[in-house]
Amino acid sequence: MSPRISRRGALVAAAAAGLGVPAAAEAAPQPARRGGGTTRVRVATYNASLNRAEEGQLLADLATGEDPQIRAVAQVIQLNNPDVLLLNEVDFDEDGRAIDLLREKYLEVSQNGATPVHYPYAYTAPVNTGVPSGLDLNRDGTVGGPDDAWGFGAFPGQYGMVLLSRHPILTGQIRTFQNLRWAAMPSSLLPVEFYGEEIAEQLRLSSKSHWDVPVRIGSTTVHVLAAHPTPPSFDGPEKRNQRRNNDEIRLWADYLSPGRRSRWITDDAGVVGGLAPQEEFVILGDYNSDPADGDSWPGAIDQLLTHARVRDTRPSSEGAEEAAAQGGANDSHRSDPRFDTADFGDSPSPGNLRVDYVLPAKTLQVVSSAVFWPRSGRPGSELTGTYPFPTSDHRLVRVDLEVRS
């Protein structure tokens, strides 16, 4: 299947896009405006948990305009008002109908008094989750089901991704890496002994997909590097998910490294190599890896956090620090809880973790960064809370950048 671009009401939405101001909450300074040769841009990532157990159910929930979880997700987006936003865990549909319904029925409609937001540009594409491999990937002696898909999922497209933007997406320059084989990565952590040579040679590296989506902001092209690596859990002593998570993260680290280190990378169109050294970029997504806690392969996310081209702004929140007092696994964590972005189960594990990232190029000027996680009783805190989550167990993460106009 080829990537799908969804665009609608571009002129009207573009005219309206600059008008939205966040409703009063502990959310957000306004996204900056153009001036002095630069444009201030708010870039955000949000695992919104817009996935459903059955194919087509998300479309049905979106069509009503009244789904309480989707309304709460939309309110979080409206309060933070990002200009470029990656949403993880949005079930993919070939026609892009979910994107249109999300915009028409939720984002462009005020949620509890918050100012509507408009995104004239959007991108989505097929992912590996739920796509049958025809192989016994979990080695249980049978073929079929979520564990034997190229990426864990009950149906094709479950847990997909969507990029929304107020700035033009350069669709002809997009690179996707859905089909890149894990075995193509030099010195990978692929557990060949577990899978066997024949299966190991066919495995896809990305559990969903990896996208390089160029967005034109003024006179500058910023490459949005989007992904959602598999959780480093739910496996056995072979640690196949831990290893895959590490190598999915490594893909971007190699992609940003010119020369020999990125020569093994081939996109779905057959183009070889990584991102040129002069190109601007922002890494976005739920990478399912904390720098010090949880089940990650040692040093997995550090491949990006310490990369020579990457800036870690360390977005934080008061709510994350407060939530760490839940105890359980949190009591033994080594990472500073202010930087957590997800409220996971505390007993027995993994506790709250930093897994969602907005990582700009060092060549981009950073204005501010934050995690949307208000303290209890503060405006917006009702949109986070504890289980059952009114939105998601993840929090929106944002970074404001100055980009050359």
Short mmCIF file of C-alpha atoms in Angstrom, two decimals:
data_model
loop_
_atom_site.label_atom_id
_atom_site.label_comp_id
_atom_site.label_asym_id
_atom_site.label_seq_id
_atom_site.Cartn_x
_atom_site.Cartn_y
_atom_site.Cartn_z
CA MET A 1 0.00 0.00 0.00
CA SER A 2 1.23 3.48 -0.74
CA PRO A 3 1.31 6.31 1.81
CA ARG A 4 -1.82 8.41 2.06
CA ILE A 5 -1.88 12.19 2.43
CA SER A 6 -5.00 13.75 3.87
CA ARG A 7 -5.66 17.43 3.15
CA ARG A 8 -8.93 19.30 3.54
CA GLY A 9 -10.10 22.85 3.76
CA ALA A 10 -6.53 24.05 3.37
CA LEU A 11 -7.26 27.71 2.67
CA VAL A 12 -9.90 28.11 5.33
CA ALA A 13 -7.96 26.19 7.96
CA ALA A 14 -4.72 27.98 7.18
CA ALA A 15 -6.43 31.31 7.66
CA ALA A 16 -7.85 30.16 10.97
CA ALA A 17 -4.76 28.39 12.22
CA GLY A 18 -3.11 31.54 13.52
CA LEU A 19 -6.14 32.59 15.53
CA GLY A 20 -6.22 29.89 18.17
CA VAL A 21 -5.06 30.81 21.67
CA PRO A 22 -5.05 28.18 24.43
CA ALA A 23 -7.82 28.42 26.96
CA ALA A 24 -6.70 29.30 30.47
CA ALA A 25 -4.94 26.30 31.95
CA GLU A 26 -1.55 25.27 33.18
CA ALA A 27 -0.77 24.57 29.60
CA ALA A 28 0.93 26.68 27.33
CA PRO A 29 2.38 29.92 26.33
CA GLN A 30 1.04 30.82 22.92
CA PRO A 31 2.80 29.33 19.95
CA ALA A 32 5.07 32.09 18.78
CA ARG A 33 4.50 34.23 15.77
CA ARG A 34 6.61 35.21 12.82
CA GLY A 35 8.99 38.09 13.34
CA GLY A 36 12.59 39.20 13.13
CA GLY A 37 13.43 36.69 10.42
CA THR A 38 12.22 33.68 12.45
CA THR A 39 9.03 31.78 13.09
CA ARG A 40 8.31 30.27 16.47
CA VAL A 41 6.93 26.78 16.11
CA ARG A 42 5.53 24.49 18.77
CA VAL A 43 6.35 20.85 18.00
CA ALA A 44 4.72 18.11 20.08
CA THR A 45 4.29 14.38 20.42
CA TYR A 46 1.37 12.63 22.08
CA ASN A 47 0.59 8.94 22.45
CA ALA A 48 -3.15 9.57 22.53
CA SER A 49 -4.27 5.93 22.85
CA LEU A 50 -6.69 6.32 19.95
CA ASN A 51 -6.51 2.60 19.31
CA ARG A 52 -9.38 0.17 19.57
CA ALA A 53 -9.65 -3.60 20.01
CA GLU A 54 -11.53 -4.14 16.74
CA GLU A 55 -10.90 -2.87 13.23
CA GLY A 56 -13.27 -0.01 12.36
CA GLN A 57 -14.23 0.77 15.94
CA LEU A 58 -12.15 3.95 16.06
CA LEU A 59 -13.91 5.27 12.96
CA ALA A 60 -17.26 4.56 14.58
CA ASP A 61 -16.25 6.37 17.78
CA LEU A 62 -14.86 9.33 15.85
CA ALA A 63 -18.01 9.65 13.74
CA THR A 64 -20.20 10.39 16.75
CA GLY A 65 -18.31 13.52 17.76
CA GLU A 66 -19.20 12.63 21.34
CA ASP A 67 -16.73 9.96 22.44
CA PRO A 68 -15.55 11.12 25.91
CA GLN A 69 -12.00 9.85 25.56
CA ILE A 70 -11.50 11.42 22.14
CA ARG A 71 -13.02 14.69 23.37
CA ALA A 72 -10.55 14.73 26.26
CA VAL A 73 -7.65 14.01 23.89
CA ALA A 74 -8.82 16.86 21.66
CA GLN A 75 -9.00 19.19 24.65
CA VAL A 76 -5.40 18.38 25.59
CA ILE A 77 -4.35 19.23 22.03
CA GLN A 78 -6.38 22.45 22.05
CA LEU A 79 -4.89 23.59 25.36
CA ASN A 80 -1.34 22.99 24.14
CA ASN A 81 -1.98 24.28 20.60
CA PRO A 82 1.00 22.70 18.79
CA ASP A 83 1.84 23.69 15.22
CA VAL A 84 3.28 20.27 14.34
CA LEU A 85 1.96 17.24 16.21
CA LEU A 86 2.72 13.53 16.02
CA LEU A 87 -0.02 11.29 17.38
CA ASN A 88 0.94 7.72 18.27
CA GLU A 89 -1.59 4.89 18.56
CA VAL A 90 -4.16 6.04 16.03
CA ASP A 91 -5.57 3.07 14.13
CA PHE A 92 -4.71 3.42 10.44
CA ASP A 93 -7.33 3.36 7.71
CA GLU A 94 -6.43 3.38 4.03
CA ASP A 95 -8.71 6.32 3.15
CA GLY A 96 -7.44 8.63 5.92
CA ARG A 97 -10.99 8.91 7.24
CA ALA A 98 -9.83 8.88 10.87
CA ILE A 99 -7.78 12.03 10.29
CA ASP A 100 -10.70 13.86 8.74
CA LEU A 101 -13.14 12.84 11.47
CA LEU A 102 -10.68 13.73 14.23
CA ARG A 103 -10.29 17.21 12.79
CA GLU A 104 -13.93 17.86 11.84
CA LYS A 105 -15.68 16.36 14.84
CA TYR A 106 -13.20 17.06 17.65
CA LEU A 107 -10.20 19.31 17.03
CA GLU A 108 -12.13 22.00 15.13
CA VAL A 109 -14.88 22.00 17.77
CA SER A 110 -14.33 23.65 21.16
CA GLN A 111 -13.94 21.11 23.95
CA ASN A 112 -15.06 22.50 27.31
CA GLY A 113 -14.33 26.06 26.24
CA ALA A 114 -10.89 25.44 24.78
CA THR A 115 -10.09 27.18 21.50
CA PRO A 116 -10.47 24.93 18.43
CA VAL A 117 -7.35 24.05 16.46
CA HIS A 118 -6.98 23.63 12.71
CA TYR A 119 -4.46 21.50 10.82
CA PRO A 120 -4.69 21.87 7.03
CA TYR A 121 -1.91 19.33 6.45
CA ALA A 122 -1.76 15.73 7.62
CA TYR A 123 0.15 12.57 6.86
CA THR A 124 -0.42 8.93 7.60
CA ALA A 125 0.81 5.69 6.05
CA PRO A 126 0.61 1.93 6.59
CA VAL A 127 2.38 0.38 9.57
CA ASN A 128 3.56 -3.14 10.40
CA THR A 129 1.28 -3.72 13.39
CA GLY A 130 -1.25 -6.44 12.74
CA VAL A 131 0.10 -7.24 9.26
CA PRO A 132 0.36 -11.08 9.04
CA SER A 133 3.88 -12.33 8.46
CA GLY A 134 2.89 -15.91 7.62
CA LEU A 135 5.66 -16.99 10.00
CA ASP A 136 5.80 -18.35 13.54
CA LEU A 137 7.50 -15.31 15.03
CA ASN A 138 6.83 -16.14 18.69
CA ARG A 139 7.99 -19.74 18.14
CA ASP A 140 4.92 -21.32 19.75
CA GLY A 141 4.41 -23.86 17.00
CA THR A 142 1.47 -22.10 15.33
CA VAL A 143 1.15 -19.32 12.76
CA GLY A 144 -1.32 -16.47 13.12
CA GLY A 145 -2.52 -13.91 15.63
CA PRO A 146 -1.06 -10.65 16.98
CA ASP A 147 2.30 -12.14 18.01
CA ASP A 148 2.98 -13.44 14.49
CA ALA A 149 2.31 -10.11 12.76
CA TRP A 150 5.30 -8.04 11.58
CA GLY A 151 4.45 -5.78 14.51
CA PHE A 152 2.21 -6.82 17.40
CA GLY A 153 -1.41 -6.04 16.59
CA ALA A 154 -4.84 -7.60 16.26
CA PHE A 155 -5.48 -6.15 12.79
CA PRO A 156 -3.49 -4.27 10.14
CA GLY A 157 -2.92 -0.66 11.17
CA GLN A 158 -3.68 -0.99 14.87
CA TYR A 159 -1.52 1.45 16.88
CA GLY A 160 -0.68 3.53 13.79
CA MET A 161 0.63 7.10 13.58
CA VAL A 162 -0.63 10.46 12.29
CA LEU A 163 1.25 13.71 11.73
CA LEU A 164 -0.76 16.95 11.83
CA SER A 165 0.70 20.28 10.74
CA ARG A 166 -0.15 23.92 10.15
CA HIS A 167 2.85 24.10 7.84
CA PRO A 168 3.10 22.43 4.40
CA ILE A 169 4.24 18.81 4.31
CA LEU A 170 6.57 18.14 1.40
CA THR A 171 4.84 14.94 0.36
CA GLY A 172 7.12 14.15 -2.56
CA GLN A 173 10.17 14.04 -0.27
CA ILE A 174 8.80 11.75 2.46
CA ARG A 175 10.83 8.62 3.23
CA THR A 176 9.33 5.62 5.00
CA PHE A 177 11.08 2.54 6.39
CA GLN A 178 8.24 0.09 7.02
CA ASN A 179 9.89 -2.75 5.12
CA LEU A 180 13.52 -2.28 6.19
CA ARG A 181 14.85 -5.65 7.33
CA TRP A 182 16.32 -5.99 10.81
CA ALA A 183 19.06 -8.25 9.44
CA ALA A 184 20.28 -5.39 7.24
CA MET A 185 21.54 -3.51 10.32
CA PRO A 186 25.25 -4.18 10.91
CA SER A 187 26.06 -5.59 14.37
CA SER A 188 22.38 -5.63 15.32
CA LEU A 189 20.94 -7.25 18.44
CA LEU A 190 18.74 -9.56 16.36
CA PRO A 191 18.43 -12.90 18.27
CA VAL A 192 19.05 -15.20 15.31
CA GLU A 193 19.26 -18.27 17.56
CA PHE A 194 15.69 -17.72 18.73
CA TYR A 195 14.14 -17.14 15.31
CA GLY A 196 16.35 -19.36 13.15
CA GLU A 197 18.24 -18.15 10.11
CA GLU A 198 15.34 -18.34 7.64
CA ILE A 199 12.91 -16.27 9.73
CA ALA A 200 15.57 -13.87 11.04
CA GLU A 201 16.50 -12.91 7.50
CA GLN A 202 12.90 -11.80 6.77
CA LEU A 203 12.07 -9.84 9.93
CA ARG A 204 11.21 -6.18 9.62
CA LEU A 205 13.04 -3.82 11.95
CA SER A 206 10.25 -1.31 12.61
CA SER A 207 7.34 -2.56 14.72
CA LYS A 208 5.14 0.20 13.23
CA SER A 209 7.17 2.27 10.78
CA HIS A 210 9.82 4.99 10.74
CA TRP A 211 9.00 8.16 8.80
CA ASP A 212 11.10 11.09 7.64
CA VAL A 213 8.47 13.73 6.88
CA PRO A 214 9.87 17.09 5.67
CA VAL A 215 7.79 20.08 6.80
CA ARG A 216 8.31 23.50 5.24
CA ILE A 217 8.38 26.26 7.87
CA GLY A 218 9.06 29.63 6.29
CA SER A 219 12.24 29.17 4.25
CA THR A 220 13.39 26.19 6.35
CA THR A 221 12.68 22.50 5.83
CA VAL A 222 12.49 20.59 9.12
CA HIS A 223 12.55 16.80 8.85
CA VAL A 224 10.12 15.23 11.32
CA LEU A 225 11.59 11.84 12.26
CA ALA A 226 8.65 9.89 13.61
CA ALA A 227 8.52 6.42 15.13
CA HIS A 228 6.99 4.27 17.88
CA PRO A 229 9.36 1.40 18.76
CA THR A 230 8.00 -1.73 20.39
CA PRO A 231 7.84 -1.89 24.20
CA PRO A 232 10.93 -3.67 25.60
CA SER A 233 8.71 -6.14 27.46
CA PHE A 234 6.34 -9.06 26.87
CA ASP A 235 9.07 -11.44 25.71
CA GLY A 236 11.14 -14.26 27.14
CA PRO A 237 14.77 -14.85 28.02
CA GLU A 238 15.76 -14.20 24.41
CA LYS A 239 14.71 -10.52 24.99
CA ARG A 240 13.55 -10.12 21.41
CA ASN A 241 11.43 -7.04 22.21
CA GLN A 242 14.17 -5.43 24.27
CA ARG A 243 16.59 -5.96 21.42
CA ARG A 244 14.18 -4.73 18.78
CA ASN A 245 13.37 -1.60 20.79
CA ASN A 246 17.08 -0.80 21.04
CA ASP A 247 17.66 -1.28 17.33
CA GLU A 248 14.55 0.68 16.32
CA ILE A 249 15.99 3.59 18.30
CA ARG A 250 19.40 2.96 16.76
CA LEU A 251 17.91 3.34 13.28
CA TRP A 252 17.51 7.09 13.83
CA ALA A 253 20.93 7.36 15.48
CA ASP A 254 22.49 5.80 12.38
CA TYR A 255 20.26 7.85 10.06
CA LEU A 256 21.70 11.05 11.57
CA SER A 257 25.26 9.83 11.14
CA PRO A 258 26.62 10.53 7.65
CA GLY A 259 28.89 8.19 5.76
CA ARG A 260 29.49 4.54 6.50
CA ARG A 261 27.24 4.33 9.57
CA SER A 262 24.08 5.10 7.59
CA ARG A 263 24.91 3.35 4.31
CA TRP A 264 22.99 0.21 5.30
CA ILE A 265 19.68 2.12 5.54
CA THR A 266 17.33 1.68 2.57
CA ASP A 267 13.89 3.28 2.49
CA ASP A 268 10.73 1.74 1.03
CA ALA A 269 11.43 3.39 -2.34
CA GLY A 270 14.92 1.87 -2.50
CA VAL A 271 16.83 5.07 -1.68
CA VAL A 272 19.97 4.40 0.38
CA GLY A 273 21.56 6.44 3.15
CA GLY A 274 20.70 8.82 5.97
CA LEU A 275 19.92 12.50 6.54
CA ALA A 276 22.43 14.99 5.14
CA PRO A 277 24.47 16.85 7.78
CA GLN A 278 23.07 20.27 6.84
CA GLU A 279 19.42 19.26 7.25
CA GLU A 280 17.31 20.39 10.22
CA PHE A 281 15.23 17.80 12.07
CA VAL A 282 13.11 16.98 15.12
CA ILE A 283 12.75 13.43 16.46
CA LEU A 284 9.20 12.75 17.68
CA GLY A 285 7.40 9.80 19.21
CA ASP A 286 6.83 7.32 21.99
CA TYR A 287 10.14 5.44 22.08
CA ASN A 288 9.20 3.16 25.00
CA SER A 289 12.60 3.70 26.61
CA ASP A 290 13.60 5.55 29.78
CA PRO A 291 17.25 6.60 30.28
CA ALA A 292 17.62 4.70 33.56
CA ASP A 293 14.44 2.85 34.55
CA GLY A 294 12.10 0.25 33.09
CA ASP A 295 13.03 -2.73 30.93
CA SER A 296 15.03 -1.09 28.15
CA TRP A 297 18.23 -2.57 26.79
CA PRO A 298 21.02 -0.68 28.58
CA GLY A 299 21.75 2.61 26.84
CA ALA A 300 18.93 2.28 24.29
CA ILE A 301 17.54 5.82 24.38
CA ASP A 302 20.99 7.28 25.09
CA GLN A 303 21.76 6.52 21.44
CA LEU A 304 19.62 9.60 20.71
CA LEU A 305 19.95 11.64 23.90
CA THR A 306 23.74 11.76 23.59
CA HIS A 307 23.96 11.90 19.79
CA ALA A 308 26.25 14.62 18.48
CA ARG A 309 23.45 16.20 16.39
CA VAL A 310 20.64 15.97 18.96
CA ARG A 311 19.61 18.38 21.73
CA ASP A 312 17.78 17.04 24.77
CA THR A 313 15.78 19.91 26.29
CA ARG A 314 14.58 17.67 29.15
CA PRO A 315 10.91 18.76 29.23
CA SER A 316 9.43 18.48 32.72
CA SER A 317 6.25 18.94 34.73
CA GLU A 318 5.12 19.36 38.32
CA GLY A 319 2.48 16.69 37.84
CA ALA A 320 5.04 14.03 37.03
CA GLU A 321 6.95 14.78 40.21
CA GLU A 322 3.75 14.59 42.23
CA ALA A 323 2.68 11.32 40.57
CA ALA A 324 5.93 9.61 41.53
CA ALA A 325 4.66 9.60 45.11
CA GLN A 326 2.33 6.76 44.09
CA GLY A 327 5.12 4.49 45.30
CA GLY A 328 5.66 0.95 44.09
CA ALA A 329 8.30 0.71 41.39
CA ASN A 330 8.69 4.50 41.46
CA ASP A 331 10.46 4.30 44.82
CA SER A 332 13.43 2.53 43.28
CA HIS A 333 13.70 4.63 40.13
CA ARG A 334 16.94 6.42 39.34
CA SER A 335 15.63 8.94 36.78
CA ASP A 336 14.38 12.32 38.02
CA PRO A 337 10.56 11.95 38.12
CA ARG A 338 10.07 15.53 36.86
CA PHE A 339 10.95 14.26 33.39
CA ASP A 340 8.48 11.34 33.31
CA THR A 341 5.98 11.36 30.45
CA ALA A 342 3.87 8.27 31.15
CA ASP A 343 1.89 7.04 34.15
CA PHE A 344 2.27 3.26 34.03
CA GLY A 345 1.34 0.62 36.60
CA ASP A 346 3.36 0.91 39.81
CA SER A 347 3.09 -2.60 41.27
CA PRO A 348 5.05 -4.58 40.49
CA SER A 349 6.44 -2.51 37.60
CA PRO A 350 7.40 -0.50 35.60
CA GLY A 351 6.19 2.67 37.36
CA ASN A 352 6.17 6.07 35.72
CA LEU A 353 8.74 6.56 32.97
CA ARG A 354 10.14 9.02 30.49
CA VAL A 355 9.35 7.44 27.13
CA ASP A 356 7.95 10.23 24.91
CA TYR A 357 10.43 12.54 23.20
CA VAL A 358 10.74 15.75 21.21
CA LEU A 359 14.43 15.96 20.32
CA PRO A 360 15.42 18.83 18.00
CA ALA A 361 18.64 19.28 16.10
CA LYS A 362 21.29 21.25 17.96
CA THR A 363 21.23 23.74 15.11
CA LEU A 364 17.65 24.76 15.96
CA GLN A 365 17.09 27.46 18.57
CA VAL A 366 15.06 26.22 21.55
CA VAL A 367 12.73 28.64 23.35
CA SER A 368 11.06 26.38 25.91
CA SER A 369 9.84 22.85 26.56
CA ALA A 370 7.33 21.15 28.84
CA VAL A 371 5.28 18.04 29.56
CA PHE A 372 1.55 18.62 29.90
CA TRP A 373 1.01 17.07 33.32
CA PRO A 374 -0.57 19.59 35.72
CA ARG A 375 -0.52 18.98 39.46
CA SER A 376 -3.72 17.73 41.08
CA GLY A 377 -6.33 20.45 41.31
CA ARG A 378 -4.72 22.64 38.66
CA PRO A 379 -6.56 23.38 35.40
CA GLY A 380 -6.13 20.50 33.01
CA SER A 381 -5.32 17.92 35.68
CA GLU A 382 -8.71 16.30 35.10
CA LEU A 383 -7.43 15.33 31.65
CA THR A 384 -4.64 13.15 33.05
CA GLY A 385 -5.57 11.51 36.34
CA THR A 386 -5.20 7.83 37.11
CA TYR A 387 -6.76 4.69 35.69
CA PRO A 388 -9.19 4.57 33.96
CA PHE A 389 -7.43 7.36 32.08
CA PRO A 390 -9.72 10.04 30.64
CA THR A 391 -7.20 10.41 27.82
CA SER A 392 -4.10 8.21 27.81
CA ASP A 393 -1.45 6.89 30.17
CA HIS A 394 0.99 9.11 28.23
CA ARG A 395 1.34 12.88 28.38
CA LEU A 396 1.77 15.37 25.57
CA VAL A 397 5.37 16.63 25.28
CA ARG A 398 6.15 19.90 23.52
CA VAL A 399 9.12 22.04 22.52
CA ASP A 400 8.98 25.60 21.16
CA LEU A 401 11.56 26.36 18.47
CA GLU A 402 12.69 29.43 16.54
CA VAL A 403 13.00 28.52 12.87
CA ARG A 404 14.37 30.78 10.12
CA SER A 405 11.51 32.31 8.15
#
